[in-house]
Coordinates of C-alpha atoms in Angstrom, one line a residue:
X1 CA -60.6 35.5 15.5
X2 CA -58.3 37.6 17.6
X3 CA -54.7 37.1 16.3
X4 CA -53.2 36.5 20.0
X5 CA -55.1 34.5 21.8
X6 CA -54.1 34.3 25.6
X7 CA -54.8 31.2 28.0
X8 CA -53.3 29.9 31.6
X9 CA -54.5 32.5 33.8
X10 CA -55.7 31.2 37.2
X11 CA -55.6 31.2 40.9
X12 CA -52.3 30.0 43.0
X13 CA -51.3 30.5 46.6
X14 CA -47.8 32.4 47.1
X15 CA -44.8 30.2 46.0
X16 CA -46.9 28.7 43.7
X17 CA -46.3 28.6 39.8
X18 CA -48.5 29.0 36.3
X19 CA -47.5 28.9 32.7
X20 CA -49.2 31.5 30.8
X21 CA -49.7 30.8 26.8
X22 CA -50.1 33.0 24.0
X23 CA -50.9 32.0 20.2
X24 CA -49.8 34.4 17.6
X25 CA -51.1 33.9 13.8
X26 CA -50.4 37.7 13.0
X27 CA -47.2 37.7 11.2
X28 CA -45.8 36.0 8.8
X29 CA -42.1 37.3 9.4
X30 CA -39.1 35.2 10.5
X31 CA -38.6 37.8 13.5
X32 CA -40.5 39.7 15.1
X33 CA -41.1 40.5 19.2
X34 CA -43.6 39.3 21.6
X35 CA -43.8 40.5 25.1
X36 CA -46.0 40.3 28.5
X37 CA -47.3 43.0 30.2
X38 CA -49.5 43.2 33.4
X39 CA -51.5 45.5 35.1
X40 CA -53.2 45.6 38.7
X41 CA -55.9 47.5 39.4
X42 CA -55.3 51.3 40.7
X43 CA -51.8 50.6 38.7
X44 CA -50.2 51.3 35.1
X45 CA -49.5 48.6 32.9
X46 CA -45.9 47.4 33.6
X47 CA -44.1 45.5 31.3
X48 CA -42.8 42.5 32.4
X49 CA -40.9 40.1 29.6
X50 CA -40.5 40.0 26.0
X51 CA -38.2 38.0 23.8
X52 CA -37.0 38.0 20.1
X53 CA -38.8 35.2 17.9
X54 CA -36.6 33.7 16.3
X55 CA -33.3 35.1 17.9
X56 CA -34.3 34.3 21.1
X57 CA -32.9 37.7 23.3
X58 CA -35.1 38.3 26.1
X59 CA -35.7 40.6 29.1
X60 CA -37.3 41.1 32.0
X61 CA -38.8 43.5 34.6
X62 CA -36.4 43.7 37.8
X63 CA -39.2 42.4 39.9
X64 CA -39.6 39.4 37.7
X65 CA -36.1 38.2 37.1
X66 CA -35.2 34.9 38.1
X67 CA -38.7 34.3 38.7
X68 CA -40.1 34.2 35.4
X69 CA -38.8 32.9 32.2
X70 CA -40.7 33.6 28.6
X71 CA -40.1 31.5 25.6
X72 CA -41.1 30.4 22.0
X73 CA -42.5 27.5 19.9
X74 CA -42.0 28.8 16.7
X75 CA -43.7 25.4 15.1
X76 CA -46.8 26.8 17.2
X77 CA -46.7 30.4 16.9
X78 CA -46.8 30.4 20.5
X79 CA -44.9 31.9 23.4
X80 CA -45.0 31.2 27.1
X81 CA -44.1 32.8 30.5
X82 CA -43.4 30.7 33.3
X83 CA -43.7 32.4 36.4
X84 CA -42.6 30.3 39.5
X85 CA -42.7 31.9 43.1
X86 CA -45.2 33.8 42.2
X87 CA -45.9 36.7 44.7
X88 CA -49.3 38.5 45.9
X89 CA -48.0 41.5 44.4
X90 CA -48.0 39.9 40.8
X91 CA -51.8 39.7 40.9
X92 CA -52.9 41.3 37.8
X93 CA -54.2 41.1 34.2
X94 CA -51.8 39.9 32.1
X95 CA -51.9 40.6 28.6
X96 CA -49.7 39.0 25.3
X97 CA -48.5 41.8 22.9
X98 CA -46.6 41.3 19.5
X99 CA -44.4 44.0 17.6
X100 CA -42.1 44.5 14.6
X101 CA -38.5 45.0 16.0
X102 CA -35.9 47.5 15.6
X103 CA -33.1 47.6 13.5
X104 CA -30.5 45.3 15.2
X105 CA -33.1 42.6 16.2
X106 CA -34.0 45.1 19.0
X107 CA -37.7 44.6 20.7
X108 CA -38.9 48.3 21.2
X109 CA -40.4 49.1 24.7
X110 CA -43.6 47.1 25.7
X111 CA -45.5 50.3 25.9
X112 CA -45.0 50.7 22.2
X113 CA -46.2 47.2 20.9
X114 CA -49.2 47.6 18.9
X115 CA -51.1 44.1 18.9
X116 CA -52.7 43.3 22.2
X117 CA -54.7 40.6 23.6
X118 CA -58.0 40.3 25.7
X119 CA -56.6 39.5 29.0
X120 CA -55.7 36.7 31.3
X121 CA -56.1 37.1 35.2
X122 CA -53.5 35.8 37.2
X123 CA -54.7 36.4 41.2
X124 CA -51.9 35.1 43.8
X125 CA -53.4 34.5 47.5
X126 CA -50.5 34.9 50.5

């Protein structure tokens, strides 16, 4: 079994909203980092939220924040992001990613997590 396993992807109109899910059985640390990234097609992957297990820290693209809000449940190894007014330009794959952080309970960059999931298509009609 693939140790993140991604779920929530769907079809909303603009202003809509989705929860995406990700499950985690990786690690077995305390802390560690878990992030979103997205990409659309003709596009580089952009990374879009991550946030400290266990710590809690987050951030967030520009063209996400105050529109979408990532967070744990540790007793599920799972994470979420919540994306509310969801736009036609945030039609992509999404994909979960996990890392070991930095020194200073630091999440590195998105681009340098190494565990990825499969994939969950997120397509917002205006």
């Amino acid at each position: 079994q693939a140790p993140l396993v991604e779920s929530g992807g769907g079809s909303v109109q603009a202003g809509g909203s989705l929860r995406l899910s990700c499950r985690f059985d990786g690690y077995t640390y305390v802390n560690y980092c878990m992030g979103w990234s997205r990409q659309a097609p003709g596009k580089e992957r952009e990374g879009v939220a991550s946030i400290y297990i266990g710590g809690g820290s987050t951030t967030y693209a520009d063209s996400v924040k105050g529109r979408f809000t990532i967070s744990e449940d540790n007793a599920r190894n799972t994470q979420y992001l919540q994306m509310n007014n969801l736009k036609p330009e945030d039609t992509a794959t999404y994909y979960c990613a996990a890392a070991l952080p930095l020194g200073g309970g630091v999440c590195p960059s998105l681009r340098n997590f190494r565990l990825w999931g499969q994939g969950t298509q997120v397509t917002v009609s205006s």
